[in-house]
């Protein structure tokens, strides 16, 4: 099958500087402050492919790190806190599903969305001729959807024109009696009229409802469009307006049958690099493995409630190269999820505790705030007002069979600032869930992450966005 390369680009609005020492990272505070100052812009369309060996289709992924005017009565850090709380909802939803909870109206069928200040987006062409739409990119959910006209009153405002199916000659509703009306993975469908309707609820409590349709999707102008893709033509959403996102929808890269990957191949391998900073460019390759020096860890499959997730084994954590003493059994086998849509890394309290203690030991020169001073679930925050650069210890994640990530300097602290004050918090948090770990998108930044589904492994390579 053809392969596709999707390029990631980063729109951070503040220049960054970073000097890597032998052990610690030294990083500019300004470069970590992404959420509050600046305007974002949207790409005009799927980007022209650049030369990547062995790959065919190309898109850009933009990391939108800039906040629009939402929640006008909130300060930037209030807003940031609210967004981090959505991250918690997403994780709690994963936790419940790990415990075997069935999808019901109170147990979300799907995981939450990346929060607005750190959302990764791609521009895809939907329909014939293609209408260019910028959508979130999520490895934690399956169905791809975009907001469609008429969307009279229950769509959130988006940057680009709504998808207009009347202008596409390949758009087809999915009839109720079609096998395609069953999209599986706990995603609901129903028959409003004679056509199939869907409802997907995410872990952060946002939802989309609409018509299930059959359409041609172009992931890159340089390669053949994929015909007969089942996607959601959203007529109604909830929870999106509140986060202030301006995207046109979502690209589902999960492992389920309704994922774009399952429908267009099935795809045996894909990879991405989430760009860490200003003007850097990353990529998402679908269908081909990039060249490079990777460490690999086996891909695991979770319980049926979480079968869309990409899971691996986490076996150790280090700070400045020294292994943290973590009780045996703290990380359950096959229960570490590599997720593009969760922001922070979440791990069991008995592993988080020793990591946090060692991290704090290296941060002694900064003024620590009382636990919970910023938000209840963050207990390691520092007042960094007036600091130009921070010296931060390195954090390493070690996976089974030798896979490893030496977390990029941009992925260790989450920094929020407003009115001349700046606060930096450890971007790892504890969860009350036996064995479950979620590796968030901050900790994947700058790495080439390869999902070799056919080969049953996940690879990590440093400097992936270069
Ligand atoms: C969509 O993007 C492609 C590639 O950038 C461009 O050639 C095309 O004109 C765009 N289409 C529309 C309708 O803007
Ligand atoms: C959608 O396209 C049709 C046909 O071109 C047009 O009549 C209609 O006004 C468009 N709808 C919107 C909301 O733009
Ligand atoms: C999509 O529509 C085409 C053309 O009508 C049809 O051949 C194909 O089977 C449909 N695919 C799905 C998944 O419904
Ligand atoms: C590949 O990565 C390993 C582990 O990080 C390193 O020891 C080795 O030197 C690297 N090889 C090359 C050619 O970069």
Coordinates of C-alpha atoms and ligand atoms in Angstrom, one line a residue:
X1 CA 0.0 0.0 0.0
X2 CA 1.0 3.6 -0.4
X3 CA 2.6 5.3 2.6
X4 CA 2.0 8.8 3.9
X5 CA 4.1 11.3 5.6
X6 CA 2.5 14.0 7.6
X7 CA 4.7 16.9 8.6
X8 CA 4.4 18.5 11.9
X9 CA 5.1 22.2 12.4
X10 CA 5.1 24.1 15.6
X11 CA 3.6 27.6 16.1
X12 CA 4.9 28.7 19.3
X13 CA 5.1 32.4 19.5
X14 CA 8.0 32.9 21.8
X15 CA 11.6 32.2 20.9
X16 CA 13.3 29.6 23.0
X17 CA 16.8 28.9 23.9
X18 CA 18.2 25.8 25.4
X19 CA 21.6 24.6 26.4
X20 CA 22.0 20.9 27.2
X21 CA 24.5 20.2 29.9
X22 CA 25.9 16.7 30.7
X23 CA 23.2 16.1 33.3
X24 CA 20.8 18.9 33.8
X25 CA 18.8 20.8 31.2
X26 CA 19.1 24.5 31.2
X27 CA 16.0 26.0 29.6
X28 CA 14.5 29.4 29.1
X29 CA 11.4 30.2 31.1
X30 CA 9.9 32.1 28.2
X31 CA 10.3 29.1 25.9
X32 CA 8.1 27.1 28.4
X33 CA 5.4 29.7 28.6
X34 CA 3.2 28.7 25.8
X35 CA -0.4 29.3 26.8
X36 CA -1.0 32.9 27.4
X37 CA 0.6 35.3 25.0
X38 CA 0.1 35.3 21.2
X39 CA -2.2 34.5 18.4
X40 CA -2.3 31.4 16.4
X41 CA -2.6 31.0 12.7
X42 CA -3.9 28.2 10.7
X43 CA -2.3 26.5 7.8
X44 CA -3.9 27.1 4.4
X45 CA -4.1 23.5 3.4
X46 CA -2.4 20.2 3.5
X47 CA 1.3 21.0 3.1
X48 CA 3.4 20.2 0.1
X49 CA 5.4 17.1 0.9
X50 CA 9.0 17.5 1.6
X51 CA 11.6 14.9 0.9
X52 CA 11.3 12.1 3.4
X53 CA 12.7 8.8 2.2
X54 CA 10.3 6.0 1.7
X55 CA 7.2 8.0 2.2
X56 CA 4.4 9.2 0.0
X57 CA 1.7 11.3 1.6
X58 CA 2.4 14.5 3.6
X59 CA 0.6 16.7 5.9
X60 CA 1.8 19.3 8.4
X61 CA 0.9 18.9 12.0
X62 CA 0.8 22.2 13.8
X63 CA 1.1 22.4 17.6
X64 CA -1.2 25.2 18.5
X65 CA 0.3 26.6 21.7
X66 CA -1.5 29.9 21.6
X67 CA -4.7 30.7 23.4
X68 CA -7.6 32.5 21.8
X69 CA -9.8 34.8 23.8
X70 CA -11.9 32.4 25.7
X71 CA -13.3 32.6 29.2
X72 CA -12.8 36.4 29.2
X73 CA -13.3 36.6 33.0
X74 CA -10.5 34.2 33.7
X75 CA -6.9 35.0 34.0
X76 CA -4.4 33.0 31.9
X77 CA -3.4 30.8 34.7
X78 CA -7.1 30.1 35.7
X79 CA -7.6 29.1 32.2
X80 CA -4.6 26.9 32.2
X81 CA -5.7 25.2 35.4
X82 CA -9.1 24.5 33.9
X83 CA -7.4 22.9 30.9
X84 CA -5.2 20.8 33.1
X85 CA -8.3 19.6 34.9
X86 CA -9.7 18.3 31.6
X87 CA -6.5 16.2 31.3
X88 CA -7.4 14.7 34.7
X89 CA -10.9 13.8 33.4
X90 CA -9.4 12.1 30.4
X91 CA -7.1 10.1 32.7
X92 CA -9.9 9.2 35.1
X93 CA -11.9 7.9 32.2
X94 CA -8.9 5.6 31.2
X95 CA -8.7 4.5 34.8
X96 CA -12.4 3.5 34.9
X97 CA -12.1 1.6 31.7
X98 CA -9.0 -0.2 32.9
X99 CA -11.0 -1.4 35.8
X100 CA -13.4 -3.0 33.2
X101 CA -16.2 -0.5 33.4
X102 CA -18.6 -0.7 30.5
X103 CA -19.4 2.3 28.4
X104 CA -22.6 3.9 29.7
X105 CA -23.9 7.4 29.8
X106 CA -21.8 8.1 32.9
X107 CA -18.8 6.2 31.7
X108 CA -17.5 8.0 28.6
X109 CA -17.0 5.8 25.7
X110 CA -13.9 7.6 24.5
X111 CA -11.0 9.5 25.9
X112 CA -10.8 13.2 26.2
X113 CA -9.3 15.7 23.8
X114 CA -5.9 17.3 24.1
X115 CA -6.4 20.6 25.9
X116 CA -6.5 23.7 23.9
X117 CA -3.1 25.2 24.7
X118 CA -1.3 22.2 23.6
X119 CA -3.3 20.7 20.8
X120 CA -1.6 19.0 17.8
X121 CA -3.5 19.4 14.6
X122 CA -3.3 18.3 11.0
X123 CA -5.0 19.7 7.9
X124 CA -6.7 17.1 5.7
X125 CA -8.9 17.3 2.6
X126 CA -12.4 16.0 3.0
X127 CA -14.6 15.3 0.0
X128 CA -14.3 15.7 -3.7
X129 CA -13.0 18.3 -4.5
X130 CA -11.2 18.4 -1.2
X131 CA -12.3 20.9 1.4
X132 CA -9.3 21.6 3.6
X133 CA -10.0 21.2 7.3
X134 CA -7.6 21.4 10.3
X135 CA -8.4 18.7 12.9
X136 CA -7.0 17.5 16.1
X137 CA -4.8 14.4 15.9
X138 CA -5.5 11.8 18.6
X139 CA -4.0 8.3 19.1
X140 CA -6.5 7.7 21.9
X141 CA -9.7 7.6 19.9
X142 CA -10.9 6.1 16.6
X143 CA -13.7 7.9 14.7
X144 CA -12.6 10.8 12.5
X145 CA -15.2 13.6 12.4
X146 CA -15.6 17.2 11.2
X147 CA -18.3 19.8 11.8
X148 CA -20.7 19.9 8.8
X149 CA -23.3 22.4 7.5
X150 CA -26.0 23.2 8.4
X151 CA -24.9 22.8 12.0
X152 CA -27.5 25.4 12.7
X153 CA -27.0 26.1 16.5
X154 CA -25.0 23.5 18.2
X155 CA -21.6 23.8 16.6
X156 CA -18.7 25.6 18.2
X157 CA -17.1 28.4 16.1
X158 CA -14.3 27.1 13.9
X159 CA -11.6 28.9 12.0
X160 CA -12.3 27.4 8.6
X161 CA -15.6 27.2 6.7
X162 CA -17.7 24.2 7.8
X163 CA -17.6 21.1 5.6
X164 CA -20.4 21.4 3.1
X165 CA -21.4 18.0 1.9
X166 CA -23.5 19.5 -0.9
X167 CA -20.3 20.5 -2.5
X168 CA -18.7 17.0 -2.5
X169 CA -19.6 14.6 -5.2
X170 CA -18.3 11.6 -3.1
X171 CA -20.3 12.2 0.1
X172 CA -22.8 9.4 0.9
X173 CA -24.9 8.9 4.0
X174 CA -24.5 5.5 5.6
X175 CA -27.9 3.7 5.5
X176 CA -29.2 2.2 8.8
X177 CA -29.0 -1.3 7.5
X178 CA -25.4 -1.0 6.3
X179 CA -22.8 -3.0 8.3
X180 CA -20.8 0.2 8.3
X181 CA -23.3 1.6 10.7
X182 CA -21.7 -0.5 13.4
X183 CA -18.5 1.4 14.2
X184 CA -17.7 -0.7 17.3
X185 CA -15.3 0.3 20.0
X186 CA -18.1 1.4 22.3
X187 CA -19.0 4.2 20.0
X188 CA -22.8 4.6 19.7
X189 CA -24.8 4.7 16.5
X190 CA -28.6 4.9 16.0
X191 CA -31.2 5.4 13.3
X192 CA -32.8 8.8 13.5
X193 CA -34.2 8.7 10.0
X194 CA -33.2 6.1 7.4
X195 CA -29.6 7.0 7.8
X196 CA -27.1 6.1 10.5
X197 CA -26.3 8.6 13.3
X198 CA -23.4 8.5 15.7
X199 CA -22.6 9.8 19.1
X200 CA -19.1 9.8 20.5
X201 CA -18.4 10.9 24.1
X202 CA -14.8 11.7 25.2
X203 CA -13.3 11.2 28.6
X204 CA -13.1 14.9 29.3
X205 CA -16.9 15.0 28.9
X206 CA -17.0 16.6 25.5
X207 CA -19.3 15.0 22.8
X208 CA -20.1 15.0 19.1
X209 CA -23.3 13.9 17.5
X210 CA -24.1 13.7 13.8
X211 CA -24.5 11.7 10.6
X212 CA -22.3 8.8 9.8
X213 CA -21.0 9.2 6.3
X214 CA -18.9 7.6 3.6
X215 CA -16.5 10.0 2.0
X216 CA -13.1 10.4 0.3
X217 CA -10.4 11.8 2.5
X218 CA -7.1 13.2 1.2
X219 CA -4.3 13.1 3.7
X220 CA -1.9 14.7 1.3
X221 CA -2.3 16.5 -2.0
X222 CA 0.7 14.5 -3.4
X223 CA -0.9 11.1 -3.0
X224 CA -4.1 9.4 -4.0
X225 CA -7.2 10.1 -1.9
X226 CA -8.6 7.3 0.3
X227 CA -12.1 6.5 -0.9
X228 CA -15.0 5.1 1.2
X229 CA -13.8 6.3 4.6
X230 CA -16.5 6.2 7.3
X231 CA -16.4 9.4 9.2
X232 CA -18.7 11.6 11.3
X233 CA -20.4 14.6 9.9
X234 CA -20.9 16.4 13.2
X235 CA -24.2 18.4 13.7
X236 CA -23.9 19.0 17.3
X237 CA -21.1 19.1 20.0
X238 CA -20.8 19.9 23.6
X239 CA -17.7 20.8 25.6
X240 CA -15.7 22.1 22.7
X241 CA -16.8 25.8 22.9
X242 CA -15.7 25.9 26.5
X243 CA -12.1 24.9 25.7
X244 CA -12.0 27.5 22.9
X245 CA -10.7 25.2 20.3
X246 CA -11.1 26.4 16.7
X247 CA -10.4 23.1 15.0
X248 CA -12.8 21.6 12.4
X249 CA -12.9 18.2 14.0
X250 CA -10.7 15.3 14.9
X251 CA -8.5 12.7 13.2
X252 CA -8.8 9.4 15.0
X253 CA -5.5 7.4 15.0
X254 CA -6.5 4.7 17.5
X255 CA -6.3 0.9 17.0
X256 CA -10.1 0.3 16.6
X257 CA -11.9 -0.6 13.4
X258 CA -13.3 2.8 12.8
X259 CA -9.9 4.5 13.0
X260 CA -8.6 6.2 9.8
X261 CA -5.6 3.8 10.1
X262 CA -7.8 0.6 10.0
X263 CA -9.9 2.0 7.2
X264 CA -7.0 3.0 4.9
X265 CA -4.9 -0.1 4.9
X266 CA -4.9 -1.4 7.5
X267 CA -1.8 0.6 8.2
X268 CA 1.1 -1.5 9.5
X269 CA 3.2 1.4 10.8
X270 CA 3.0 5.1 11.6
X271 CA 5.1 7.5 13.5
X272 CA 5.3 11.1 14.5
X273 CA 7.4 13.7 16.2
X274 CA 5.6 16.3 18.3
X275 CA 7.6 19.5 17.9
X276 CA 8.8 21.0 21.1
X277 CA 9.3 24.6 20.3
X278 CA 9.1 27.6 18.1
X279 CA 9.4 27.1 14.3
X280 CA 10.5 23.6 14.6
X281 CA 9.0 21.1 12.2
X282 CA 7.9 17.6 13.0
X283 CA 6.0 15.0 11.1
X284 CA 3.6 12.1 11.1
X285 CA 4.4 9.3 8.7
X286 CA 1.6 6.8 8.0
X287 CA 2.5 3.6 6.3
X288 CA 6.3 3.8 6.4
X289 CA 8.9 3.7 9.1
X290 CA 11.3 6.6 9.1
X291 CA 15.1 6.1 9.1
X292 CA 16.9 6.6 12.4
X293 CA 18.3 5.2 15.6
X294 CA 15.4 3.8 17.6
X295 CA 15.1 1.8 20.8
X296 CA 12.0 -0.5 20.7
X297 CA 9.6 -1.9 23.2
X298 CA 6.9 -4.5 22.6
X299 CA 3.4 -3.2 21.8
X300 CA 0.8 -4.6 24.2
X301 CA -3.0 -4.9 23.9
X302 CA -5.2 -3.8 26.8
X303 CA -8.6 -5.0 27.9
X304 CA -11.5 -4.6 25.4
X305 CA -12.5 -1.2 27.0
X306 CA -9.1 0.2 26.1
X307 CA -8.2 -1.8 23.0
X308 CA -7.9 1.3 20.9
X309 CA -4.9 2.4 23.0
X310 CA -1.2 1.9 22.2
X311 CA 0.1 0.2 25.3
X312 CA 3.7 -0.9 26.3
X313 CA 5.6 -1.9 29.5
X314 CA 7.2 0.9 31.5
X315 CA 10.0 -0.7 33.7
X316 CA 11.9 2.2 35.2
X317 CA 12.3 5.9 35.7
X318 CA 15.5 7.8 36.2
X319 CA 16.5 11.3 37.3
X320 CA 19.9 12.6 35.9
X321 CA 20.7 9.0 34.8
X322 CA 20.2 7.4 38.2
X323 CA 17.4 4.9 38.5
X324 CA 14.7 5.8 40.9
X325 CA 13.9 3.1 43.5
X326 CA 10.4 2.1 42.6
X327 CA 8.6 -0.8 44.3
X328 CA 8.3 -4.0 42.3
X329 CA 4.9 -4.2 40.6
X330 CA 4.3 -0.5 40.7
X331 CA 4.0 -0.6 36.9
X332 CA 1.6 -3.3 35.7
X333 CA 2.8 -5.2 32.5
X334 CA 1.2 -3.8 29.4
X335 CA -0.6 -1.0 31.2
X336 CA 1.5 2.0 30.0
X337 CA -0.4 4.0 27.3
X338 CA 1.5 6.1 24.8
X339 CA -1.2 8.8 24.2
X340 CA -1.0 11.9 22.0
X341 CA -4.1 13.4 23.6
X342 CA -3.1 13.4 27.3
X343 CA -0.7 16.2 28.2
X344 CA 1.0 15.2 31.4
X345 CA 2.5 11.9 32.3
X346 CA 0.4 10.1 35.0
X347 CA 1.8 7.2 37.1
X348 CA 0.9 5.2 40.2
X349 CA 1.5 7.1 43.4
X350 CA 4.1 4.6 44.6
X351 CA 6.2 5.3 41.6
X352 CA 5.4 9.0 41.3
X353 CA 6.4 9.6 45.0
X354 CA 10.1 8.6 44.7
X355 CA 10.4 10.4 41.3
X356 CA 9.0 13.6 42.8
X357 CA 11.3 13.4 45.8
X358 CA 14.4 13.0 43.7
X359 CA 13.3 15.7 41.3
X360 CA 12.7 18.1 44.2
X361 CA 16.2 17.3 45.6
X362 CA 17.6 18.7 42.3
X363 CA 15.4 21.7 42.4
X364 CA 16.5 23.0 45.8
X365 CA 17.6 26.4 44.5
X366 CA 14.0 27.3 43.5
X367 CA 11.2 28.4 45.8
X368 CA 8.7 25.6 46.1
X369 CA 5.1 26.5 46.5
X370 CA 2.9 24.5 49.0
X371 CA 1.4 21.4 47.3
X372 CA -1.9 22.3 45.7
X373 CA -1.1 26.0 45.6
X374 CA -1.6 26.1 41.8
X375 CA -4.1 23.3 41.4
X376 CA -5.0 20.4 43.7
X377 CA -3.4 17.6 41.7
X378 CA 0.0 19.3 41.2
X379 CA 2.3 19.1 44.3
X380 CA 5.7 20.1 42.9
X381 CA 5.5 23.7 41.7
X382 CA 8.0 26.5 41.9
X383 CA 7.7 30.2 41.9
X384 CA 10.0 31.1 39.0
X385 CA 9.0 34.8 38.7
X386 CA 12.0 36.8 37.5
X387 CA 14.0 33.7 36.4
X388 CA 15.3 33.8 32.8
X389 CA 16.5 30.3 32.7
X390 CA 15.9 27.2 34.8
X391 CA 18.2 24.3 35.5
X392 CA 16.2 21.2 35.5
X393 CA 17.2 17.6 36.1
X394 CA 16.9 15.1 33.3
X395 CA 14.1 12.6 33.5
X396 CA 14.3 9.2 31.7
X397 CA 11.6 6.6 31.0
X398 CA 12.7 3.1 30.4
X399 CA 10.4 0.6 28.7
X400 CA 10.6 -3.2 28.4
X401 CA 13.3 -4.7 26.2
X402 CA 15.4 -1.5 26.0
X403 CA 13.0 1.2 24.7
X404 CA 13.8 4.5 26.3
X405 CA 12.9 8.2 26.3
X406 CA 15.3 10.9 27.8
X407 CA 12.5 13.5 28.2
X408 CA 13.2 16.6 26.2
X409 CA 13.8 19.8 28.3
X410 CA 10.4 21.1 27.1
X411 CA 8.6 18.1 28.5
X412 CA 9.7 18.2 32.2
X413 CA 8.0 21.3 33.6
X414 CA 4.6 22.8 32.7
X415 CA 4.9 26.6 33.1
X416 CA 2.0 29.0 33.6
X417 CA 2.3 32.7 34.0
X418 CA 0.2 35.9 34.2
X419 CA 0.8 39.5 35.2
X420 CA 4.5 39.1 35.6
X421 CA 4.4 36.0 37.7
X422 CA 5.5 32.6 36.6
X423 CA 5.0 29.2 38.1
X424 CA 6.7 26.0 36.9
X425 CA 5.3 22.6 37.9
X426 CA 6.6 19.1 37.5
X427 CA 4.8 17.7 34.4
X428 CA 4.3 14.3 36.0
X429 CA 1.3 13.5 38.3
X430 CA 0.2 10.6 40.4
X431 CA -2.9 8.6 39.8
X432 CA -4.8 6.3 42.1
X433 CA -4.9 3.4 39.7
X434 CA -3.0 0.1 40.2
X435 CA -0.2 -0.1 37.6
X436 CA -1.6 2.3 35.0
X437 CA 0.7 4.8 33.4
X438 CA -0.1 7.3 30.7
X439 CA 2.8 8.9 28.9
X440 CA 1.5 12.3 27.9
X441 CA 2.4 14.3 24.8
X442 CA 4.7 16.7 26.6
X443 CA 7.0 13.8 27.5
X444 CA 7.0 12.6 23.8
X445 CA 8.1 15.9 22.4
X446 CA 11.1 16.0 20.1
X447 CA 11.1 12.2 19.9
X448 CA 10.3 10.2 16.8
X449 CA 7.7 7.7 18.1
X450 CA 7.2 4.8 15.8
X451 CA 4.1 2.6 16.1
X452 CA 5.1 -0.5 14.3
X453 CA 1.7 -2.2 14.6
X454 CA 2.6 -5.1 12.3
X455 CA 5.9 -5.7 14.0
X456 CA 4.2 -5.5 17.4
X457 CA 6.5 -2.8 18.8
X458 CA 6.9 0.9 19.6
X459 CA 10.1 2.7 18.9
X460 CA 11.6 5.9 20.3
X461 CA 14.3 8.0 18.6
X462 CA 15.8 11.2 19.8
X463 CA 15.9 14.4 17.7
X464 CA 12.9 13.2 15.6
X465 CA 11.8 16.7 14.6
X466 CA 15.2 17.8 13.2
Ligands
LIG1 C1 -6.4 22.8 -0.1 O1 -5.0 22.7 0.0 C2 -4.3 22.3 -1.1 C3 -2.8 22.1 -0.8 O2 -2.3 23.1 0.0 C4 -4.5 23.4 -2.2 O3 -3.8 23.1 -3.3 C5 -5.9 23.6 -2.4 O4 -6.1 24.7 -3.3 C6 -6.7 23.9 -1.2 N1 -8.1 23.9 -1.5 C7 -8.9 24.8 -1.1 C8 -10.3 24.7 -1.4 O5 -8.5 25.8 -0.4
LIG2 C1 -23.5 24.5 0.7 O1 -23.3 24.3 -0.7 C2 -24.6 24.5 -1.4 C3 -24.3 24.1 -2.8 O2 -23.2 24.8 -3.3 C4 -25.0 26.0 -1.2 O3 -26.3 26.2 -1.8 C5 -25.2 26.2 0.3 O4 -25.5 27.6 0.5 C6 -23.9 25.9 1.0 N1 -24.2 26.0 2.5 C7 -23.5 26.8 3.2 C8 -23.9 26.9 4.7 O5 -22.6 27.5 2.8
LIG3 C1 -19.3 4.0 0.3 O1 -20.0 4.3 -0.9 C2 -19.5 3.6 -2.1 C3 -20.2 4.1 -3.3 O2 -21.6 4.2 -3.1 C4 -19.8 2.1 -1.9 O3 -19.3 1.3 -3.0 C5 -19.0 1.6 -0.6 O4 -19.3 0.3 -0.3 C6 -19.4 2.5 0.6 N1 -18.6 2.2 1.7 C7 -19.0 2.0 2.9 C8 -18.0 1.7 4.0 O5 -20.2 2.2 3.2
LIG4 C1 21.9 4.8 18.8 O1 21.4 5.0 20.1 C2 22.1 4.3 21.1 C3 21.3 4.4 22.4 O2 20.9 5.7 22.6 C4 23.5 4.9 21.2 O3 24.2 4.2 22.2 C5 24.2 4.8 19.9 O4 25.4 5.4 19.9 C6 23.3 5.4 18.8 N1 24.0 5.1 17.5 C7 24.1 6.1 16.6 C8 24.7 5.6 15.3 O5 23.7 7.2 16.7

